[in-house]
Coordinates of C-alpha atoms in Angstrom, one line a residue:
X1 CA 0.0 0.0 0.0
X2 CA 1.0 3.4 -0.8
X3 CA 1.2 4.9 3.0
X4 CA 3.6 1.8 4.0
X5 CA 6.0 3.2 0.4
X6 CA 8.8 4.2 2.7
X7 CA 9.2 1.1 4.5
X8 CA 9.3 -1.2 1.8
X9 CA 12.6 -2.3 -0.3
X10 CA 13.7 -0.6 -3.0
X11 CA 12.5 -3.7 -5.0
X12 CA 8.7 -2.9 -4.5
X13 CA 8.9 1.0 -4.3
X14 CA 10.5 0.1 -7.8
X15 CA 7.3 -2.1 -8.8
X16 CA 4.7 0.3 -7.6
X17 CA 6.1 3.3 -8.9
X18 CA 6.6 1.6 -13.0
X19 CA 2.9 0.6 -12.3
X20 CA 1.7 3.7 -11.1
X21 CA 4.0 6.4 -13.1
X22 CA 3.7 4.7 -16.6
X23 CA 7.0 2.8 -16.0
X24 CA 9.5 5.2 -14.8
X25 CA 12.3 2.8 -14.9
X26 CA 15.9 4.6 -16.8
X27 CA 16.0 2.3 -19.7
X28 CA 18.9 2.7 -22.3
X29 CA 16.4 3.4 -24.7
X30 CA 15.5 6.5 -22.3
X31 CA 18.5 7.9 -20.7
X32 CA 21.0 7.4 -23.9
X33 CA 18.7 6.5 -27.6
X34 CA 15.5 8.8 -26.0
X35 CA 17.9 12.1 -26.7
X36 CA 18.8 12.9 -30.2
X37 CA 22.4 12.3 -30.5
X38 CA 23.8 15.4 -32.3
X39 CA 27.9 16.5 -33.7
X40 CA 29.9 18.5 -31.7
X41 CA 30.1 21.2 -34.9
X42 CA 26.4 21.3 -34.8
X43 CA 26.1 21.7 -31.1
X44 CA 28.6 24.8 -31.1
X45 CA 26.6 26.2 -33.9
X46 CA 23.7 25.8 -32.3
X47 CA 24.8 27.5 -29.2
X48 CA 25.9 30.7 -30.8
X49 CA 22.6 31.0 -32.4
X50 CA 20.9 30.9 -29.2
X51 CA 22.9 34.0 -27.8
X52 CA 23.0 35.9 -31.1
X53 CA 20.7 38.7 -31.2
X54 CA 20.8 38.8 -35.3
X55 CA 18.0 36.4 -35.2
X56 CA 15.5 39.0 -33.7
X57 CA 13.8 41.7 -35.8
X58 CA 15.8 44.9 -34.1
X59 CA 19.2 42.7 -33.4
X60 CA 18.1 43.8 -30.0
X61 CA 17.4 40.2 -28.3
X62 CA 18.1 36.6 -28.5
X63 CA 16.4 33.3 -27.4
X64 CA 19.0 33.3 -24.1
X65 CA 17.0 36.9 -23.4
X66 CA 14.3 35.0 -21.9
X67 CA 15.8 31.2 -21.0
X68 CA 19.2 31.9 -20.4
X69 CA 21.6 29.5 -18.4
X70 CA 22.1 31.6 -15.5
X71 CA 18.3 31.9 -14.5
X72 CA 18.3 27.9 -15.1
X73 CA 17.3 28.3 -18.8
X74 CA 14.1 30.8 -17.8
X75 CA 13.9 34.0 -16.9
X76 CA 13.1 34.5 -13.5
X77 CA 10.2 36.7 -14.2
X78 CA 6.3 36.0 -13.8
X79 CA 5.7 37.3 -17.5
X80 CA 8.5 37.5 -19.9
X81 CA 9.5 40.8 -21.2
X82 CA 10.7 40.2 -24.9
X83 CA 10.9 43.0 -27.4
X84 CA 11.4 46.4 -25.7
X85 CA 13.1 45.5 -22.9
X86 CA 16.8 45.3 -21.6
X87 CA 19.0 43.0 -19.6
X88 CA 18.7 39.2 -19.0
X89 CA 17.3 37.3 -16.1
X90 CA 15.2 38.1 -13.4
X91 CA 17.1 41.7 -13.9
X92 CA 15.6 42.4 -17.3
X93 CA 13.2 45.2 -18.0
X94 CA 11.3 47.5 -19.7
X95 CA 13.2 50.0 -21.5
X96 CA 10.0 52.5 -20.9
X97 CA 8.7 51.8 -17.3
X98 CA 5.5 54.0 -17.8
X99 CA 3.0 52.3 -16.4
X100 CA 0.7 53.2 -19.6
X101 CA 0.1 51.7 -23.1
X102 CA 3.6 50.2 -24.0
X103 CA 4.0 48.8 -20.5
X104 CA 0.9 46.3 -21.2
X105 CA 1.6 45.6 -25.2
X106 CA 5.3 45.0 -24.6
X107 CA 5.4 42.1 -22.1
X108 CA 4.7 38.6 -22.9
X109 CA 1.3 37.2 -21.4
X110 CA 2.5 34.0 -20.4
X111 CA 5.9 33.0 -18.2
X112 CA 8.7 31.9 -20.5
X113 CA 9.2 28.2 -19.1
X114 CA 12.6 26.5 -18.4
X115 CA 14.0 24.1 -21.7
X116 CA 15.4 21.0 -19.8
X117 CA 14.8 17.8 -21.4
X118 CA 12.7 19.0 -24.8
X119 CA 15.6 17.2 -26.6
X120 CA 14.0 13.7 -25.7
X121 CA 12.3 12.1 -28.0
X122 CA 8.7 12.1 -25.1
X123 CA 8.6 15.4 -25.4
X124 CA 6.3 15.9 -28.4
X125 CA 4.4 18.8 -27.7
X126 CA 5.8 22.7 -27.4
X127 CA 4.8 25.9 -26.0
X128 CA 2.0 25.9 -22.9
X129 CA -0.6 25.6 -25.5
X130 CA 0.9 23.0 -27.3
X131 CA 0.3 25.0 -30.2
X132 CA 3.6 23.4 -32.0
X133 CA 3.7 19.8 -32.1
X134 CA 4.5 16.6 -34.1
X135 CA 1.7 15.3 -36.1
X136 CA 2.0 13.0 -38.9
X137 CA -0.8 13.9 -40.7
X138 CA 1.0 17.0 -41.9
X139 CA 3.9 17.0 -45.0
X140 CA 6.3 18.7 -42.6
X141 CA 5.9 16.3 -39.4
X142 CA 4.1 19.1 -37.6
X143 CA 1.2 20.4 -36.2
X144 CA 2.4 24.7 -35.9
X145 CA 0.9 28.2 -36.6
X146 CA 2.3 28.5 -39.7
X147 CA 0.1 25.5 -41.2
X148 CA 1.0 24.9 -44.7
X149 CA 4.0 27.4 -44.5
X150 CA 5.5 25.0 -41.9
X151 CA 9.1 23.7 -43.7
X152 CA 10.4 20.4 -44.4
X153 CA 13.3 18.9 -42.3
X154 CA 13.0 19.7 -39.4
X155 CA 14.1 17.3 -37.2
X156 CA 12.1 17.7 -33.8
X157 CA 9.5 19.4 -32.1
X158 CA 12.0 21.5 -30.5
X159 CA 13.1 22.5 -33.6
X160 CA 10.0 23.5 -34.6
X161 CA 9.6 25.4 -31.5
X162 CA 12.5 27.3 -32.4
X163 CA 11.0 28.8 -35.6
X164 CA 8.3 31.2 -34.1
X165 CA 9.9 33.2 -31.0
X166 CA 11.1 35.4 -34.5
X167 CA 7.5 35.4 -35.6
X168 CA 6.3 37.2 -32.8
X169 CA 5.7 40.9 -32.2
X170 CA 6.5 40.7 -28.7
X171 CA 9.0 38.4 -28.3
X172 CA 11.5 38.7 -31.1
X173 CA 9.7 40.3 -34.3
X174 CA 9.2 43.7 -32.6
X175 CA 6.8 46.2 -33.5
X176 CA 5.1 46.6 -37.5
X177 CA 7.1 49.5 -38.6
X178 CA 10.1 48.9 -37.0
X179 CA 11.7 46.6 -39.0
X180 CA 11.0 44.1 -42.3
X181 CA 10.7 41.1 -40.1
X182 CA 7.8 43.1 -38.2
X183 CA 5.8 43.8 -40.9
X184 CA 6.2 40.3 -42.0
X185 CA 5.0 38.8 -39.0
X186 CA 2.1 41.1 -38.7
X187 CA 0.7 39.8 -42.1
X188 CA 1.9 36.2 -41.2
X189 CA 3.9 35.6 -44.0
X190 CA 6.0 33.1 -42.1
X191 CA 8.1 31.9 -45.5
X192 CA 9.4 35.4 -45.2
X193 CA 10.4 36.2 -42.0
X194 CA 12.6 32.6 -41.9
X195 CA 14.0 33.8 -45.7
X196 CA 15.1 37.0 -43.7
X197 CA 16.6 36.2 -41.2
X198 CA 18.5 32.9 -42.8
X199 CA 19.7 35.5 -45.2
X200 CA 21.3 37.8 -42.7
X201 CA 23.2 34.7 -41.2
X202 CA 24.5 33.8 -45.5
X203 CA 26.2 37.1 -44.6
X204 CA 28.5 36.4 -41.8
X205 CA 31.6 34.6 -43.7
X206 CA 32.0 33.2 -39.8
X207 CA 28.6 31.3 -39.8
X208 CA 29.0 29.9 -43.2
X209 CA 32.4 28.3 -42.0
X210 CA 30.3 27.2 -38.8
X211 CA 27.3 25.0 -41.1
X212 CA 29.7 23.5 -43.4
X213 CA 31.4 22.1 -41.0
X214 CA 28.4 21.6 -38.8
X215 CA 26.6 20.0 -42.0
X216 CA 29.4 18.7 -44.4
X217 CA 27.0 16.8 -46.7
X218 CA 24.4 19.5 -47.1
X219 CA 25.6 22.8 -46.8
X220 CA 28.7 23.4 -49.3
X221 CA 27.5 27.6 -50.1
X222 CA 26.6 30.5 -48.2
X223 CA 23.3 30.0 -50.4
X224 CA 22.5 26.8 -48.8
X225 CA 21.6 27.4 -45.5
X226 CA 18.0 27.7 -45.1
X227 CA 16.2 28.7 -41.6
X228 CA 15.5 24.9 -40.5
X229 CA 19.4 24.6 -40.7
X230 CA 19.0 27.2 -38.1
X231 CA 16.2 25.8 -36.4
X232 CA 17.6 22.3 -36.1
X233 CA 20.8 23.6 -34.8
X234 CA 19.5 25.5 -31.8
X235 CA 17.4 22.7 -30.9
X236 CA 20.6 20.5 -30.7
X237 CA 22.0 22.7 -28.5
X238 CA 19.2 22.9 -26.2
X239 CA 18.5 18.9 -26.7
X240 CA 22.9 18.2 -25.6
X241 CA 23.1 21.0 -23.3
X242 CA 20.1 21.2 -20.9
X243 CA 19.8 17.6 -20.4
X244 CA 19.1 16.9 -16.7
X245 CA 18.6 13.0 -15.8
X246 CA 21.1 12.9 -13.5
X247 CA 19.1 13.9 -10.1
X248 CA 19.1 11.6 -6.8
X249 CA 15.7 10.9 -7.4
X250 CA 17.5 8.7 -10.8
X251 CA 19.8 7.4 -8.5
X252 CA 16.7 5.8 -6.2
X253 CA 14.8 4.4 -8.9
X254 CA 18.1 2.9 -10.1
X255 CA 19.0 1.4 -6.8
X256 CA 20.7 3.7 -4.5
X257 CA 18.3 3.8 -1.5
X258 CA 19.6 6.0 0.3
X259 CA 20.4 8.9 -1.9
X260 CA 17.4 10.0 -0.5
X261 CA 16.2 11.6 3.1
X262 CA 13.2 9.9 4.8
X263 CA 11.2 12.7 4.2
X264 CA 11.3 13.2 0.2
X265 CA 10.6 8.9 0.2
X266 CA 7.7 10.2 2.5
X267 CA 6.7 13.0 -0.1
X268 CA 7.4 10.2 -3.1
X269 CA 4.7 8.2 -1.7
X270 CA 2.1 11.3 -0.8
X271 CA 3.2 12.5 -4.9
X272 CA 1.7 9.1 -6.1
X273 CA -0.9 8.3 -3.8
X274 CA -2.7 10.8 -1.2
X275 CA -1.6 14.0 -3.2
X276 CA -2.5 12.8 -6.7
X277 CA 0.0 15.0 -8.3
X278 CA 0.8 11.6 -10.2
X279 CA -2.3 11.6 -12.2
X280 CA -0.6 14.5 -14.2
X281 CA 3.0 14.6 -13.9
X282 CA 3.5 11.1 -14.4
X283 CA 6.3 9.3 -16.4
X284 CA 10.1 9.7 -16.1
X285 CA 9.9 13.4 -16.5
X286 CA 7.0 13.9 -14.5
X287 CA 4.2 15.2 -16.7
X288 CA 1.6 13.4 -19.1
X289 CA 2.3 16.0 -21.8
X290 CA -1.3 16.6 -22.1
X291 CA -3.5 19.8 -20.8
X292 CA -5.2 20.4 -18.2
X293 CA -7.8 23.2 -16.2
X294 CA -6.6 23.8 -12.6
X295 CA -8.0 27.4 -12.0
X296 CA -4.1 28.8 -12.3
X297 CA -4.8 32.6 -11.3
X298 CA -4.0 34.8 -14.8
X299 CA -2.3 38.4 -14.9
X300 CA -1.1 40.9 -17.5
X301 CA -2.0 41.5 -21.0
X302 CA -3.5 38.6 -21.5
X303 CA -3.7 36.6 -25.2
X304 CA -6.6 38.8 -27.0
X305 CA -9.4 36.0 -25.5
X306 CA -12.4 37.3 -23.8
X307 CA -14.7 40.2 -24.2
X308 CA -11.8 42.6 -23.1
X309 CA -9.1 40.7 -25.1
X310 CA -7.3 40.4 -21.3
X311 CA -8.0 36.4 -21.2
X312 CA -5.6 33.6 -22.0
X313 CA -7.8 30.6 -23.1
X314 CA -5.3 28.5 -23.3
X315 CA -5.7 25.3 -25.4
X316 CA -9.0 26.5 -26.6
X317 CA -7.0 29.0 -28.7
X318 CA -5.2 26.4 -30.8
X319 CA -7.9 23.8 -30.8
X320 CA -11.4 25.7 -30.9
X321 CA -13.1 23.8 -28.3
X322 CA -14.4 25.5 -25.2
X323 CA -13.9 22.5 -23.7
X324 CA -10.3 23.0 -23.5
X325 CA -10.5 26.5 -22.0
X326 CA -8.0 27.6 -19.1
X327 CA -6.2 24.5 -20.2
X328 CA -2.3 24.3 -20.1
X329 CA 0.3 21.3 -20.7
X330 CA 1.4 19.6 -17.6
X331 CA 5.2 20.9 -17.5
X332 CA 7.9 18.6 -16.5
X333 CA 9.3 18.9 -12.7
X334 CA 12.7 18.0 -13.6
X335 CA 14.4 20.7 -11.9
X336 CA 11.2 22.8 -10.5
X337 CA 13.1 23.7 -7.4
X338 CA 15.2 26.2 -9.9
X339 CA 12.4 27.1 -12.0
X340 CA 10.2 29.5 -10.7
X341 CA 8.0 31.4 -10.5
X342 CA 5.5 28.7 -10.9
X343 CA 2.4 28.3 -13.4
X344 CA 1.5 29.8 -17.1
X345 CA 1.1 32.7 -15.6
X346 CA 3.8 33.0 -13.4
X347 CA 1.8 33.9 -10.1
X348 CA 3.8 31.7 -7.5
X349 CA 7.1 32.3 -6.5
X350 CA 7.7 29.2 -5.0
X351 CA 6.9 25.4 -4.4
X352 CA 4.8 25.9 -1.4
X353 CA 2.2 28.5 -2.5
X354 CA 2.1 26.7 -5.5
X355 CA 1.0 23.0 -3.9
X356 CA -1.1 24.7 -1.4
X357 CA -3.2 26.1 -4.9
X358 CA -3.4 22.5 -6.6
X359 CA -5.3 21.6 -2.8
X360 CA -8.0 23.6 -2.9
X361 CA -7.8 25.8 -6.3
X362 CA -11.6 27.2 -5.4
X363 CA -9.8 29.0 -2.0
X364 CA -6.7 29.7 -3.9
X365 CA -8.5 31.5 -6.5
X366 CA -11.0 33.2 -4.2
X367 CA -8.1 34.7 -2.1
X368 CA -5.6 35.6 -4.8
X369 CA -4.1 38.4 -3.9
X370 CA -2.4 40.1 -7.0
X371 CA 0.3 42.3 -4.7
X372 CA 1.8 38.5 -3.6
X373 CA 3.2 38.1 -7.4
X374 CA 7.0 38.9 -7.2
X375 CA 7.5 41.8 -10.6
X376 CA 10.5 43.3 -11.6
X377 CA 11.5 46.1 -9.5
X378 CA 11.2 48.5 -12.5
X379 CA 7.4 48.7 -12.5
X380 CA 4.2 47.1 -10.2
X381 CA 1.0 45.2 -11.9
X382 CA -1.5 48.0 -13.6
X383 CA -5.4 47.7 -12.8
X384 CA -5.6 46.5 -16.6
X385 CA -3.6 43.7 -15.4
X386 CA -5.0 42.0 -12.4
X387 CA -8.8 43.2 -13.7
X388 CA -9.5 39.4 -14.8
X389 CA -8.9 38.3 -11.1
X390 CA -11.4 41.4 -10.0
X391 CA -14.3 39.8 -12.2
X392 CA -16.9 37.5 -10.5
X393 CA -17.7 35.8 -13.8
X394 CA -13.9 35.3 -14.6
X395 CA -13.0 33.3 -11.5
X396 CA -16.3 31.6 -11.1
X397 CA -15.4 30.2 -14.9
X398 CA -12.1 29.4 -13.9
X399 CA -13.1 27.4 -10.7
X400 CA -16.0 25.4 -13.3
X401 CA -13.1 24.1 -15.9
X402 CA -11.0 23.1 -12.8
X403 CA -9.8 19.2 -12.7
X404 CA -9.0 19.4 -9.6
X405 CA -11.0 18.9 -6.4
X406 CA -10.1 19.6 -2.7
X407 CA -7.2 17.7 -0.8
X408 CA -6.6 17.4 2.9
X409 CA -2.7 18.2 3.3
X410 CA -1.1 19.0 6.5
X411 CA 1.9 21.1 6.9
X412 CA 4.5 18.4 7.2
X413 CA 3.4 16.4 4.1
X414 CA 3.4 19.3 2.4
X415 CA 6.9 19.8 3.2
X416 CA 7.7 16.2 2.3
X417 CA 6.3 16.5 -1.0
X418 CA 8.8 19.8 -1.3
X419 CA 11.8 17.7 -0.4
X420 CA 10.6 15.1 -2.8
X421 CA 10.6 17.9 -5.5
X422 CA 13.8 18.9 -4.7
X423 CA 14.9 15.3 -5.2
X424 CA 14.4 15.7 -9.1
X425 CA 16.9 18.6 -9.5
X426 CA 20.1 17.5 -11.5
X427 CA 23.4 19.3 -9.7
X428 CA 24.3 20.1 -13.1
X429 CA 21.7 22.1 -13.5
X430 CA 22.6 24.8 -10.4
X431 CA 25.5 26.7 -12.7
X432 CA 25.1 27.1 -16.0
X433 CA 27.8 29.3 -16.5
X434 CA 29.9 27.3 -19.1
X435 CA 27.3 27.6 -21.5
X436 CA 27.3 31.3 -21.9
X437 CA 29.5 31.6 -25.0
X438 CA 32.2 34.7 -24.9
X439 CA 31.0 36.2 -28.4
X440 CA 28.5 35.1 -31.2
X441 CA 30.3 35.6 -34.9
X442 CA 27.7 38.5 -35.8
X443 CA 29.4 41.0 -33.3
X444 CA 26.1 41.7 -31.4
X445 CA 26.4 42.1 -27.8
X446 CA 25.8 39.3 -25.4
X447 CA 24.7 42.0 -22.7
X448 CA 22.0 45.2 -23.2

């Protein structure tokens, strides 16, 4: 039985757990075939990209703005600040602190989530929507916003992910006006924007000598390199680099019993059984990679959902079915402890406040308090942005789509379940610092 977990041998802890936690046993397939195996060349190449801010519409950001290594491949922040602001990290900010117009348009409505582990070949599903993901069905191997404009060759979902932070006005694109990549992305001519920006890196005599070497057979001219070249590249550094299978909680289930405490072995067996935080983060990397409604409180701009456009529907957005609304994918705990703040939105700032929410998301929602959420010190929340948690009809609906139903947790399990958390961090992943490059070939700054 699950209350007597701690006390049995490792033997049938290992039993229940495969049966309970759709086999969570580290397989070779898993731990070495399950991540895509990719050249040191390609890696490098990849990694420079990832820092290099010629890949945004301005050449005033890069992907690390927002997941770089030293805020544990996130940001820090509850909503990510993409174009228009300055400095990486929890540090970053808007470049214009009013607390007007541009302060609500510029920020990104949902929390820019940690990358570690997309490289395996579980992970099949991108972006808290899951609006990019593979699917068969389609020429290019994927299901994305781009539909029919969607490229072949790509060679994961994370690579596919990586396509569209350049597509967006917020994030990368900036503002229509501004730049040709912009304008682009305001009329949705994908095709382009990928043309553009592939063409500034044919420019840079450096990156061509990086993709021949990086992809011998295939790229022999400057002319050659296309944007899923690109693409395919930054996903094999995230895929080599931010790997993290390695935690004691690895070590337990392949042997070691006493790697660790009493009480995370305690919280372990509360996780699968009284807590039911196994019925959704399930599996090796603990999630089901599906969606699901748990009344997570919502701040800032919002995704243009909702009479006001201040809503984020979620999965209803990408799918049309207001079945799925306030629906998010289950993320991965691998590494939670580093990774908050916690939830799409970003509203927790740590593991606690965020449990006590999936016990009783009716109260949690009820009693939200907007002032608790942990902003940048540049600027506070507006009234346009907490004004969804101010709505009667808002939080009723959000309490109606929740999954989740009350559950009776004292203070000590609660704490056990932390320690179990903290079980699944991988050391590796506390400094990050060596995979900060010293310069990217276009000569762009790696700082603001």
């Amino acid at each position: 039985q699950l209350d007597r977990f701690s006390f049995t041998p490792v033997a049938a802890v290992f039993a229940t757990i495969s049966v309970l936690c759709c086999d969570l046993r580290p397989t070779t397939a898993q731990t070495s075939d399950g991540f895509n195996q990719h050249s040191e060349e390609k890696v490098k190449l990849g990694q420079l990209l990832f820092f290099d801010k010629i890949l945004s519409g301005n050449k005033n950001i890069s992907c690390a703005s927002c997941h770089h290594p030293l805020s544990h491949t996130a940001d820090g922040l509850p909503l990510g600040i993409g174009e228009g602001g300055r400095g990486m990290g929890p540090s970053r900010a808007l470049e214009t602190v009013s607390q007007g117009d541009f302060n609500i348009k510029k920020r990104i409505p949902r929390n820019a989530p940690a990358l570690f582990n997309l490289g395996h070949r579980e992970f099949r599903v991108m972006f808290h929507d899951g609006r990019v993901q593979a699917d068969t069905r389609h020429s290019s191997g994927f299901e994305t916003p781009a539909k029919s404009q969607t490229p072949l060759g790509l060679e994961s979902p994370l690579a596919a992910q990586a396509l569209f932070p350049p597509t967006s006005a917020e994030e990368m694109a900036g503002e229509p006006g501004s730049n040709e990549i912009a304008d682009a992305a305001a009329a949705k001519k994908f095709t382009v924007i990928w043309e553009i920006l592939a063409n500034r890196i044919r420019q840079i005599p450096e990156y061509v000598s990086l993709f021949q070497k990086a992809y011998p057979a295939k790229i022999t001219a400057a002319e050659t390199i296309t944007m899923v070249d690109i693409a395919n590249s930054i996903a094999a550094f995230e895929s080599t680099a931010w790997r993290a299978d390695k935690s004691a909680f690895d070590r337990f289930m392949a042997g070691d019993a006493d790697c660790i405490s009493k009480e995370a072995r305690a919280g372990m067996t509360l996780f699968l059984g009284k807590a039911q935080c196994a019925r959704c983060h399930s599996g090796k990397f603990q999630t089901d990679h599906s969606f699901h409604s748990i009344a997570m409180p919502q701040i800032g701009p919002g995704k243009g959902d909702g009479p006001n456009g201040n809503h984020d529907f979620g999965r209803e957005k990408v799918t049309n079915r207001e079945t799925d609304r306030f629906k998010f994918r289950t993320p991965s705990l691998r590494n939670v402890a580093l990774t908050a703040p916690y939830g799409h939105s970003g509203v927790y700032h740590d593991l606690k406040t965020t449990i006590l929410h999936h016990t009783n998301p009716a109260s949690a929602v009820a009693s939200f308090d907007s002032t608790s959420v942990r902003m940048p010190h540049t600027f506070t929340l507006t009234t346009a942005d907490v004004a969804i948690m101010q709505d009667p009809n808002t939080l009723r609906e959000l309490i109606r789509h929740s999954e989740i139903s009350k559950i009776d947790l004292s203070e000590e399990e609660i704490d056990q379940i932390i320690a179990f958390l903290h079980c699944l961090t991988d050391t590796k992943a506390i400094n990050l610092l060596k995979d900060v490059p010293h310069r990217v070939p276009s000569g762009l700054s790696l700082v603001d």
